[in-house]
């Protein structure tokens, strides 16, 4: 499988984006305490998302004719890397920019492209993803929410989604639903529809997680009437489309930087404490080396996207290894601090460590569980 990944480098024109972007980000995070910056994925700030759009940092891979910037996945890699490394609040535009925009570009109608893509590029259309359901989890082929075609061409949607990130803050959901056949048909008969979350019949309930935050939600559909143009792509081809969409979600630098604010804070603590023993240096070196290798893997998968490919298996491998690294970080740093009990530790570092420790189990859940990913990898290797 690794034969499909080649060492790649970011183009100089993309690297050149970093100084101006860092200045913009610095203004956004100046008043954020460390434990809030560690919430980068969950940090919702619609005003900051619009500011990014106005500055030309959203819609990077979308064509200019649809309001995008006309660059590509490498450009977005740089922007995402800078945002997450600094702990900027990205939740507002995150899903629309990463997945919904490219999905609509590839599978949407011309009318859908012209309506949604400029708004996404300006940070004015916020999207969530409706995939998981009660009893289904990551087994998306078993979704029960159903949109039935009506005589007038509209769709009548009923069902429930759960673990939907930021549904309560979003304008639209792209939902995977059954439009034909029965649940026993599995991947057949599934489609993707765009749901305006202001429509009658929709109830959104936030879910408070272990950290006390509420960025997940459950969403109920009760006879929700969707217009005929809600369908994305072909009816019954939702499984193929959603599989390709997940390659955007699973391969990027977001799968390796969830704990990086904590790493940076811990290294600053080590500097302040003057601790340079061999065990400490070995741990710092190990985390740095692992992060560097994962970054190269993510770049290699991004290069496949640049070539117009859909590296589903490689992206799954990237996410599985990357989230394993992210989850190991808080335990390793916690053990290190506990092993030096006489060393003064700033309270804000403790708060950040506690937050990342609490949220880390979710790293391997979002975007497909570890078990689902390993099934995809096994099939890619011809083992099942």
mmCIF file of C-alpha atoms in Angstrom:
data_model
loop_
_atom_site.group_PDB
_atom_site.id
_atom_site.type_symbol
_atom_site.label_atom_id
_atom_site.label_comp_id
_atom_site.label_asym_id
_atom_site.label_seq_id
_atom_site.Cartn_x
_atom_site.Cartn_y
_atom_site.Cartn_z
ATOM 1 C CA UNK A 1 0.000 0.000 0.000
ATOM 2 C CA UNK A 2 2.874 2.367 0.752
ATOM 3 C CA UNK A 3 3.980 1.982 -2.875
ATOM 4 C CA UNK A 4 1.041 4.218 -3.762
ATOM 5 C CA UNK A 5 2.467 7.064 -1.654
ATOM 6 C CA UNK A 6 5.401 9.137 -2.883
ATOM 7 C CA UNK A 7 7.329 11.850 -1.067
ATOM 8 C CA UNK A 8 5.884 15.206 -2.010
ATOM 9 C CA UNK A 9 6.713 18.818 -1.240
ATOM 10 C CA UNK A 10 4.516 21.869 -0.945
ATOM 11 C CA UNK A 11 4.860 24.232 -3.933
ATOM 12 C CA UNK A 12 6.738 27.497 -3.158
ATOM 13 C CA UNK A 13 3.701 29.604 -4.048
ATOM 14 C CA UNK A 14 1.726 27.840 -1.327
ATOM 15 C CA UNK A 15 4.483 28.146 1.264
ATOM 16 C CA UNK A 16 4.494 31.884 0.503
ATOM 17 C CA UNK A 17 1.005 32.184 1.992
ATOM 18 C CA UNK A 18 2.194 31.569 5.535
ATOM 19 C CA UNK A 19 3.389 35.051 6.740
ATOM 20 C CA UNK A 20 0.180 36.969 5.911
ATOM 21 C CA UNK A 21 -1.989 34.125 7.178
ATOM 22 C CA UNK A 22 -0.092 33.958 10.470
ATOM 23 C CA UNK A 23 -0.718 37.677 10.982
ATOM 24 C CA UNK A 24 -4.460 37.209 10.457
ATOM 25 C CA UNK A 25 -4.558 34.199 12.797
ATOM 26 C CA UNK A 26 -2.533 35.964 15.490
ATOM 27 C CA UNK A 27 -5.232 38.603 15.754
ATOM 28 C CA UNK A 28 -7.940 35.957 16.164
ATOM 29 C CA UNK A 29 -6.229 33.980 18.930
ATOM 30 C CA UNK A 30 -4.622 36.871 20.830
ATOM 31 C CA UNK A 31 -7.213 36.754 23.624
ATOM 32 C CA UNK A 32 -7.809 32.981 23.634
ATOM 33 C CA UNK A 33 -6.406 31.083 26.622
ATOM 34 C CA UNK A 34 -4.442 27.937 25.859
ATOM 35 C CA UNK A 35 -7.237 25.488 26.711
ATOM 36 C CA UNK A 36 -9.568 27.338 24.296
ATOM 37 C CA UNK A 37 -6.947 27.182 21.543
ATOM 38 C CA UNK A 38 -6.729 23.410 22.153
ATOM 39 C CA UNK A 39 -10.391 23.319 21.057
ATOM 40 C CA UNK A 40 -9.426 24.446 17.542
ATOM 41 C CA UNK A 41 -11.589 21.791 15.828
ATOM 42 C CA UNK A 42 -14.528 22.663 18.074
ATOM 43 C CA UNK A 43 -13.841 26.404 18.215
ATOM 44 C CA UNK A 44 -16.826 28.098 16.557
ATOM 45 C CA UNK A 45 -16.370 31.720 15.479
ATOM 46 C CA UNK A 46 -18.509 32.641 12.459
ATOM 47 C CA UNK A 47 -16.988 36.131 12.294
ATOM 48 C CA UNK A 48 -13.484 34.683 12.017
ATOM 49 C CA UNK A 49 -14.648 32.266 9.308
ATOM 50 C CA UNK A 50 -16.086 35.189 7.312
ATOM 51 C CA UNK A 51 -12.841 37.087 7.807
ATOM 52 C CA UNK A 52 -10.905 34.124 6.392
ATOM 53 C CA UNK A 53 -13.271 34.065 3.421
ATOM 54 C CA UNK A 54 -12.864 37.794 2.796
ATOM 55 C CA UNK A 55 -9.079 37.378 2.882
ATOM 56 C CA UNK A 56 -9.176 34.558 0.307
ATOM 57 C CA UNK A 57 -8.372 31.603 2.577
ATOM 58 C CA UNK A 58 -11.593 29.650 1.984
ATOM 59 C CA UNK A 59 -12.749 27.911 -1.178
ATOM 60 C CA UNK A 60 -9.111 27.436 -2.053
ATOM 61 C CA UNK A 61 -9.684 24.393 -4.233
ATOM 62 C CA UNK A 62 -12.881 25.705 -5.819
ATOM 63 C CA UNK A 63 -12.779 27.260 -9.330
ATOM 64 C CA UNK A 64 -12.826 31.050 -9.625
ATOM 65 C CA UNK A 65 -15.978 30.922 -11.745
ATOM 66 C CA UNK A 66 -17.813 29.689 -8.641
ATOM 67 C CA UNK A 67 -16.296 32.250 -6.301
ATOM 68 C CA UNK A 68 -13.366 30.076 -5.240
ATOM 69 C CA UNK A 69 -9.672 30.847 -5.287
ATOM 70 C CA UNK A 70 -8.723 28.301 -7.951
ATOM 71 C CA UNK A 71 -5.705 26.871 -6.179
ATOM 72 C CA UNK A 72 -5.779 23.279 -4.927
ATOM 73 C CA UNK A 73 -5.360 20.749 -2.108
ATOM 74 C CA UNK A 74 -1.724 21.760 -1.421
ATOM 75 C CA UNK A 75 -2.818 25.355 -0.780
ATOM 76 C CA UNK A 76 -5.501 24.159 1.590
ATOM 77 C CA UNK A 77 -2.927 21.952 3.329
ATOM 78 C CA UNK A 78 -0.865 25.043 4.181
ATOM 79 C CA UNK A 79 -3.883 27.004 5.433
ATOM 80 C CA UNK A 80 -5.173 24.136 7.569
ATOM 81 C CA UNK A 81 -1.727 23.487 8.982
ATOM 82 C CA UNK A 82 -1.376 27.119 10.050
ATOM 83 C CA UNK A 83 -4.867 27.285 11.574
ATOM 84 C CA UNK A 84 -4.551 24.100 13.622
ATOM 85 C CA UNK A 85 -0.959 24.707 14.695
ATOM 86 C CA UNK A 86 -2.010 28.029 16.207
ATOM 87 C CA UNK A 87 -5.273 26.696 17.664
ATOM 88 C CA UNK A 88 -7.503 29.030 15.649
ATOM 89 C CA UNK A 89 -11.302 28.451 15.808
ATOM 90 C CA UNK A 90 -12.131 26.615 12.584
ATOM 91 C CA UNK A 91 -15.458 24.906 13.315
ATOM 92 C CA UNK A 92 -17.571 27.541 11.557
ATOM 93 C CA UNK A 93 -16.300 26.928 8.029
ATOM 94 C CA UNK A 94 -14.537 23.609 8.585
ATOM 95 C CA UNK A 95 -16.938 21.115 6.997
ATOM 96 C CA UNK A 96 -18.191 23.370 4.204
ATOM 97 C CA UNK A 97 -14.671 24.217 3.078
ATOM 98 C CA UNK A 98 -13.231 20.724 3.407
ATOM 99 C CA UNK A 99 -16.037 18.484 2.188
ATOM 100 C CA UNK A 100 -19.309 20.109 1.210
ATOM 101 C CA UNK A 101 -17.779 22.479 -1.341
ATOM 102 C CA UNK A 102 -15.716 19.832 -3.181
ATOM 103 C CA UNK A 103 -18.664 17.413 -3.065
ATOM 104 C CA UNK A 104 -21.046 19.957 -4.632
ATOM 105 C CA UNK A 105 -18.397 20.870 -7.202
ATOM 106 C CA UNK A 106 -17.962 17.240 -8.299
ATOM 107 C CA UNK A 107 -21.535 15.939 -8.089
ATOM 108 C CA UNK A 108 -23.827 18.974 -7.867
ATOM 109 C CA UNK A 109 -25.876 20.554 -10.616
ATOM 110 C CA UNK A 110 -24.780 23.809 -12.210
ATOM 111 C CA UNK A 111 -27.482 25.631 -10.217
ATOM 112 C CA UNK A 112 -26.236 24.093 -6.957
ATOM 113 C CA UNK A 113 -22.649 25.098 -7.747
ATOM 114 C CA UNK A 114 -23.589 28.697 -8.498
ATOM 115 C CA UNK A 115 -25.766 29.032 -5.399
ATOM 116 C CA UNK A 116 -23.674 27.309 -2.710
ATOM 117 C CA UNK A 117 -20.001 27.545 -3.702
ATOM 118 C CA UNK A 118 -19.633 31.366 -3.645
ATOM 119 C CA UNK A 119 -21.314 31.443 -0.224
ATOM 120 C CA UNK A 120 -18.976 28.719 1.067
ATOM 121 C CA UNK A 121 -15.959 30.631 -0.232
ATOM 122 C CA UNK A 122 -17.108 33.764 1.607
ATOM 123 C CA UNK A 123 -17.655 31.840 4.854
ATOM 124 C CA UNK A 124 -21.377 32.640 4.700
ATOM 125 C CA UNK A 125 -22.850 29.142 4.181
ATOM 126 C CA UNK A 126 -22.049 26.815 7.082
ATOM 127 C CA UNK A 127 -22.573 23.080 6.563
ATOM 128 C CA UNK A 128 -22.769 19.984 8.739
ATOM 129 C CA UNK A 129 -22.684 16.341 7.675
ATOM 130 C CA UNK A 130 -25.610 13.994 8.345
ATOM 131 C CA UNK A 131 -24.146 10.512 8.262
ATOM 132 C CA UNK A 132 -24.269 8.717 11.642
ATOM 133 C CA UNK A 133 -27.580 7.500 13.040
ATOM 134 C CA UNK A 134 -28.714 5.734 16.226
ATOM 135 C CA UNK A 135 -27.987 2.030 15.762
ATOM 136 C CA UNK A 136 -25.755 2.687 12.768
ATOM 137 C CA UNK A 137 -22.679 4.506 14.051
ATOM 138 C CA UNK A 138 -20.009 4.284 11.382
ATOM 139 C CA UNK A 139 -21.885 1.518 9.548
ATOM 140 C CA UNK A 140 -23.293 4.023 7.097
ATOM 141 C CA UNK A 141 -24.819 1.357 4.859
ATOM 142 C CA UNK A 142 -27.414 0.720 7.565
ATOM 143 C CA UNK A 143 -28.822 4.290 7.728
ATOM 144 C CA UNK A 144 -32.603 4.357 8.118
ATOM 145 C CA UNK A 145 -33.440 8.017 7.440
ATOM 146 C CA UNK A 146 -35.478 8.080 4.273
ATOM 147 C CA UNK A 147 -36.378 10.643 1.618
ATOM 148 C CA UNK A 148 -39.312 9.523 -0.548
ATOM 149 C CA UNK A 149 -39.881 11.074 -3.962
ATOM 150 C CA UNK A 150 -43.281 12.783 -4.237
ATOM 151 C CA UNK A 151 -45.439 13.188 -7.327
ATOM 152 C CA UNK A 152 -44.470 16.848 -7.670
ATOM 153 C CA UNK A 153 -40.756 15.984 -7.674
ATOM 154 C CA UNK A 154 -40.124 17.046 -4.076
ATOM 155 C CA UNK A 155 -38.718 14.746 -1.374
ATOM 156 C CA UNK A 156 -40.355 13.922 1.971
ATOM 157 C CA UNK A 157 -37.659 13.348 4.600
ATOM 158 C CA UNK A 158 -38.126 11.434 7.859
ATOM 159 C CA UNK A 159 -35.583 10.000 10.285
ATOM 160 C CA UNK A 160 -32.851 10.988 12.702
ATOM 161 C CA UNK A 161 -29.149 11.783 12.622
ATOM 162 C CA UNK A 162 -26.831 11.810 15.618
ATOM 163 C CA UNK A 163 -23.300 12.972 16.473
ATOM 164 C CA UNK A 164 -23.754 15.689 13.877
ATOM 165 C CA UNK A 165 -21.026 18.247 14.453
ATOM 166 C CA UNK A 166 -22.288 21.823 14.923
ATOM 167 C CA UNK A 167 -25.727 21.156 13.427
ATOM 168 C CA UNK A 168 -27.131 23.828 15.778
ATOM 169 C CA UNK A 169 -24.831 26.460 14.221
ATOM 170 C CA UNK A 170 -25.084 25.345 10.586
ATOM 171 C CA UNK A 171 -27.192 26.621 7.712
ATOM 172 C CA UNK A 172 -27.300 23.360 5.733
ATOM 173 C CA UNK A 173 -26.760 19.635 6.162
ATOM 174 C CA UNK A 174 -25.662 17.214 3.475
ATOM 175 C CA UNK A 175 -27.400 14.039 4.588
ATOM 176 C CA UNK A 176 -26.949 10.448 3.490
ATOM 177 C CA UNK A 177 -30.439 8.945 3.296
ATOM 178 C CA UNK A 178 -32.243 6.033 1.723
ATOM 179 C CA UNK A 179 -34.227 7.040 -1.362
ATOM 180 C CA UNK A 180 -35.086 3.586 -2.700
ATOM 181 C CA UNK A 181 -35.075 -0.066 -1.662
ATOM 182 C CA UNK A 182 -34.923 -1.335 1.906
ATOM 183 C CA UNK A 183 -32.355 -1.382 4.685
ATOM 184 C CA UNK A 184 -31.355 -4.887 3.612
ATOM 185 C CA UNK A 185 -30.097 -3.445 0.324
ATOM 186 C CA UNK A 186 -27.185 -1.879 2.246
ATOM 187 C CA UNK A 187 -25.171 0.392 -0.095
ATOM 188 C CA UNK A 188 -27.779 0.341 -2.858
ATOM 189 C CA UNK A 189 -30.541 2.934 -2.823
ATOM 190 C CA UNK A 190 -28.692 5.557 -0.787
ATOM 191 C CA UNK A 191 -28.501 9.192 -1.905
ATOM 192 C CA UNK A 192 -27.184 12.533 -0.639
ATOM 193 C CA UNK A 193 -29.501 15.499 -0.191
ATOM 194 C CA UNK A 194 -28.941 19.099 0.868
ATOM 195 C CA UNK A 195 -31.191 20.001 3.794
ATOM 196 C CA UNK A 196 -31.906 23.643 4.672
ATOM 197 C CA UNK A 197 -31.861 23.427 8.487
ATOM 198 C CA UNK A 198 -34.440 26.222 8.819
ATOM 199 C CA UNK A 199 -37.175 24.104 7.195
ATOM 200 C CA UNK A 200 -40.297 23.159 9.186
ATOM 201 C CA UNK A 201 -40.159 19.690 10.762
ATOM 202 C CA UNK A 202 -36.504 19.833 11.814
ATOM 203 C CA UNK A 203 -35.542 19.620 15.504
ATOM 204 C CA UNK A 204 -31.912 19.998 16.597
ATOM 205 C CA UNK A 205 -30.796 19.030 20.108
ATOM 206 C CA UNK A 206 -27.207 19.698 21.236
ATOM 207 C CA UNK A 207 -25.344 16.844 22.969
ATOM 208 C CA UNK A 208 -23.112 17.788 25.909
ATOM 209 C CA UNK A 209 -19.919 15.733 25.852
ATOM 210 C CA UNK A 210 -17.489 14.625 28.556
ATOM 211 C CA UNK A 211 -15.651 17.959 28.485
ATOM 212 C CA UNK A 212 -18.838 19.980 29.103
ATOM 213 C CA UNK A 213 -18.856 21.285 25.522
ATOM 214 C CA UNK A 214 -21.744 20.795 23.117
ATOM 215 C CA UNK A 215 -20.489 20.660 19.557
ATOM 216 C CA UNK A 216 -22.354 17.456 18.625
ATOM 217 C CA UNK A 217 -26.115 17.342 18.085
ATOM 218 C CA UNK A 218 -28.927 14.972 17.266
ATOM 219 C CA UNK A 219 -31.214 16.053 14.433
ATOM 220 C CA UNK A 220 -34.789 14.858 13.884
ATOM 221 C CA UNK A 221 -36.657 15.025 10.549
ATOM 222 C CA UNK A 222 -40.448 14.888 10.736
ATOM 223 C CA UNK A 223 -42.104 15.109 7.301
ATOM 224 C CA UNK A 224 -39.552 17.641 6.067
ATOM 225 C CA UNK A 225 -40.375 18.741 2.526
ATOM 226 C CA UNK A 226 -37.273 19.128 0.325
ATOM 227 C CA UNK A 227 -37.435 20.797 -3.068
ATOM 228 C CA UNK A 228 -36.575 18.683 -6.167
ATOM 229 C CA UNK A 229 -33.121 20.268 -6.421
ATOM 230 C CA UNK A 230 -32.105 18.973 -2.967
ATOM 231 C CA UNK A 231 -30.632 15.807 -4.491
ATOM 232 C CA UNK A 232 -26.858 15.859 -5.076
ATOM 233 C CA UNK A 233 -25.607 13.669 -7.900
ATOM 234 C CA UNK A 234 -27.518 10.605 -8.988
ATOM 235 C CA UNK A 235 -30.305 8.975 -7.028
ATOM 236 C CA UNK A 236 -29.003 5.730 -5.523
ATOM 237 C CA UNK A 237 -25.325 6.654 -5.920
ATOM 238 C CA UNK A 238 -24.901 8.153 -2.456
ATOM 239 C CA UNK A 239 -22.621 5.382 -1.218
ATOM 240 C CA UNK A 240 -20.067 5.960 -3.973
ATOM 241 C CA UNK A 241 -20.236 9.721 -3.456
ATOM 242 C CA UNK A 242 -19.923 9.607 0.322
ATOM 243 C CA UNK A 243 -16.971 7.213 0.123
ATOM 244 C CA UNK A 244 -15.135 9.652 -2.113
ATOM 245 C CA UNK A 245 -16.129 12.541 0.190
ATOM 246 C CA UNK A 246 -14.599 10.812 3.192
ATOM 247 C CA UNK A 247 -11.214 10.776 1.458
ATOM 248 C CA UNK A 248 -11.217 14.583 1.860
ATOM 249 C CA UNK A 249 -12.025 14.208 5.554
ATOM 250 C CA UNK A 250 -9.590 11.470 6.468
ATOM 251 C CA UNK A 251 -6.388 12.449 4.751
ATOM 252 C CA UNK A 252 -5.577 16.028 5.724
ATOM 253 C CA UNK A 253 -3.306 17.511 8.378
ATOM 254 C CA UNK A 254 -6.330 17.776 10.693
ATOM 255 C CA UNK A 255 -5.703 14.114 11.538
ATOM 256 C CA UNK A 256 -2.319 14.787 13.102
ATOM 257 C CA UNK A 257 -2.567 18.254 14.717
ATOM 258 C CA UNK A 258 -5.412 17.822 17.244
ATOM 259 C CA UNK A 259 -2.928 17.640 20.150
ATOM 260 C CA UNK A 260 -0.267 19.974 18.793
ATOM 261 C CA UNK A 261 -1.240 22.986 20.954
ATOM 262 C CA UNK A 262 -0.615 20.780 23.991
ATOM 263 C CA UNK A 263 2.747 19.613 22.630
ATOM 264 C CA UNK A 264 3.874 23.202 22.052
ATOM 265 C CA UNK A 265 2.797 24.251 25.560
ATOM 266 C CA UNK A 266 4.593 21.280 27.114
ATOM 267 C CA UNK A 267 7.830 22.046 25.204
ATOM 268 C CA UNK A 268 7.644 25.668 26.421
ATOM 269 C CA UNK A 269 7.218 24.301 29.945
ATOM 270 C CA UNK A 270 10.327 22.128 29.532
ATOM 271 C CA UNK A 271 12.290 25.150 28.326
ATOM 272 C CA UNK A 272 11.125 27.231 31.286
ATOM 273 C CA UNK A 273 11.961 24.432 33.719
ATOM 274 C CA UNK A 274 15.378 23.918 32.112
ATOM 275 C CA UNK A 275 14.817 20.160 31.950
ATOM 276 C CA UNK A 276 17.110 18.537 29.371
ATOM 277 C CA UNK A 277 17.756 15.026 30.679
ATOM 278 C CA UNK A 278 18.064 12.168 28.201
ATOM 279 C CA UNK A 279 14.589 10.717 28.918
ATOM 280 C CA UNK A 280 12.931 14.084 28.271
ATOM 281 C CA UNK A 281 14.876 14.700 25.074
ATOM 282 C CA UNK A 282 14.050 11.179 23.898
ATOM 283 C CA UNK A 283 10.329 11.807 24.360
ATOM 284 C CA UNK A 284 10.456 15.193 22.624
ATOM 285 C CA UNK A 285 12.431 13.651 19.770
ATOM 286 C CA UNK A 286 10.062 10.690 19.443
ATOM 287 C CA UNK A 287 6.952 12.896 19.223
ATOM 288 C CA UNK A 288 8.679 15.239 16.765
ATOM 289 C CA UNK A 289 9.813 12.379 14.539
ATOM 290 C CA UNK A 290 6.383 10.758 14.557
ATOM 291 C CA UNK A 291 4.715 14.055 13.695
ATOM 292 C CA UNK A 292 7.177 14.646 10.856
ATOM 293 C CA UNK A 293 6.540 11.203 9.338
ATOM 294 C CA UNK A 294 2.771 11.603 9.613
ATOM 295 C CA UNK A 295 2.999 14.996 7.935
ATOM 296 C CA UNK A 296 4.887 13.445 5.030
ATOM 297 C CA UNK A 297 2.216 10.743 4.735
ATOM 298 C CA UNK A 298 -0.522 13.362 4.743
ATOM 299 C CA UNK A 299 1.318 15.311 2.048
ATOM 300 C CA UNK A 300 1.645 12.152 -0.051
ATOM 301 C CA UNK A 301 -2.112 11.501 0.173
ATOM 302 C CA UNK A 302 -2.777 15.153 -0.651
ATOM 303 C CA UNK A 303 -0.638 14.741 -3.768
ATOM 304 C CA UNK A 304 -2.973 11.939 -4.877
ATOM 305 C CA UNK A 305 -5.919 14.313 -4.460
ATOM 306 C CA UNK A 306 -4.057 16.914 -6.510
ATOM 307 C CA UNK A 307 -3.831 14.329 -9.301
ATOM 308 C CA UNK A 308 -7.607 13.980 -9.186
ATOM 309 C CA UNK A 309 -7.551 10.535 -7.600
ATOM 310 C CA UNK A 310 -9.677 9.255 -4.709
ATOM 311 C CA UNK A 311 -7.202 7.542 -2.355
ATOM 312 C CA UNK A 312 -9.815 6.018 -0.051
ATOM 313 C CA UNK A 313 -7.607 3.249 1.341
ATOM 314 C CA UNK A 314 -4.530 5.427 1.794
ATOM 315 C CA UNK A 315 -6.625 8.132 3.500
ATOM 316 C CA UNK A 316 -8.018 5.515 5.892
ATOM 317 C CA UNK A 317 -4.489 4.381 6.742
ATOM 318 C CA UNK A 318 -3.478 8.000 7.303
ATOM 319 C CA UNK A 319 -6.362 8.647 9.693
ATOM 320 C CA UNK A 320 -5.874 5.422 11.649
ATOM 321 C CA UNK A 321 -2.189 6.087 12.320
ATOM 322 C CA UNK A 322 -2.664 9.846 12.775
ATOM 323 C CA UNK A 323 -5.405 9.607 15.382
ATOM 324 C CA UNK A 324 -3.386 6.981 17.236
ATOM 325 C CA UNK A 325 -0.601 9.555 17.561
ATOM 326 C CA UNK A 326 -3.015 12.288 18.636
ATOM 327 C CA UNK A 327 -4.506 10.056 21.328
ATOM 328 C CA UNK A 328 -1.106 9.003 22.693
ATOM 329 C CA UNK A 329 0.106 12.581 23.225
ATOM 330 C CA UNK A 330 -1.939 13.575 26.334
ATOM 331 C CA UNK A 331 -1.094 10.353 28.155
ATOM 332 C CA UNK A 332 2.630 10.677 27.416
ATOM 333 C CA UNK A 333 2.721 14.312 28.513
ATOM 334 C CA UNK A 334 0.586 13.580 31.575
ATOM 335 C CA UNK A 335 2.933 10.772 32.591
ATOM 336 C CA UNK A 336 5.918 13.069 32.065
ATOM 337 C CA UNK A 337 4.527 15.823 34.289
ATOM 338 C CA UNK A 338 3.489 13.299 36.937
ATOM 339 C CA UNK A 339 7.020 11.900 36.936
ATOM 340 C CA UNK A 340 8.367 15.303 37.916
ATOM 341 C CA UNK A 341 6.087 16.255 40.834
ATOM 342 C CA UNK A 342 8.450 18.875 42.257
ATOM 343 C CA UNK A 343 8.417 20.855 39.007
ATOM 344 C CA UNK A 344 6.018 23.866 39.041
ATOM 345 C CA UNK A 345 3.442 23.580 36.236
ATOM 346 C CA UNK A 346 1.362 26.496 34.975
ATOM 347 C CA UNK A 347 -2.365 26.050 35.664
ATOM 348 C CA UNK A 348 -3.232 26.777 32.043
ATOM 349 C CA UNK A 349 -1.043 23.865 30.891
ATOM 350 C CA UNK A 350 -2.944 21.621 33.317
ATOM 351 C CA UNK A 351 -6.301 22.826 31.963
ATOM 352 C CA UNK A 352 -5.144 22.147 28.428
ATOM 353 C CA UNK A 353 -3.855 18.695 29.338
ATOM 354 C CA UNK A 354 -7.137 17.807 31.046
ATOM 355 C CA UNK A 355 -9.190 18.979 28.069
ATOM 356 C CA UNK A 356 -7.143 17.042 25.498
ATOM 357 C CA UNK A 357 -7.163 13.955 27.745
ATOM 358 C CA UNK A 358 -10.960 14.082 27.962
ATOM 359 C CA UNK A 359 -11.550 14.695 24.246
ATOM 360 C CA UNK A 360 -8.859 12.330 22.896
ATOM 361 C CA UNK A 361 -11.086 9.194 22.780
ATOM 362 C CA UNK A 362 -13.242 10.954 20.167
ATOM 363 C CA UNK A 363 -10.297 11.444 17.804
ATOM 364 C CA UNK A 364 -10.671 7.888 16.469
ATOM 365 C CA UNK A 365 -14.477 8.152 16.279
ATOM 366 C CA UNK A 366 -14.996 11.259 14.164
ATOM 367 C CA UNK A 367 -14.807 10.643 10.426
ATOM 368 C CA UNK A 368 -15.095 6.852 10.807
ATOM 369 C CA UNK A 369 -14.137 4.606 13.681
ATOM 370 C CA UNK A 370 -10.840 2.749 13.845
ATOM 371 C CA UNK A 371 -12.668 -0.543 13.235
ATOM 372 C CA UNK A 372 -14.326 0.754 10.054
ATOM 373 C CA UNK A 373 -11.057 2.170 8.754
ATOM 374 C CA UNK A 374 -9.207 -1.083 9.359
ATOM 375 C CA UNK A 375 -11.903 -2.933 7.452
ATOM 376 C CA UNK A 376 -11.329 -0.598 4.483
ATOM 377 C CA UNK A 377 -7.572 -1.096 4.757
ATOM 378 C CA UNK A 378 -7.976 -4.874 4.935
ATOM 379 C CA UNK A 379 -10.080 -4.845 1.772
ATOM 380 C CA UNK A 380 -7.479 -2.641 0.101
ATOM 381 C CA UNK A 381 -4.828 -5.225 0.972
ATOM 382 C CA UNK A 382 -7.027 -8.022 -0.350
ATOM 383 C CA UNK A 383 -7.374 -9.596 3.095
ATOM 384 C CA UNK A 384 -11.176 -9.662 3.233
#
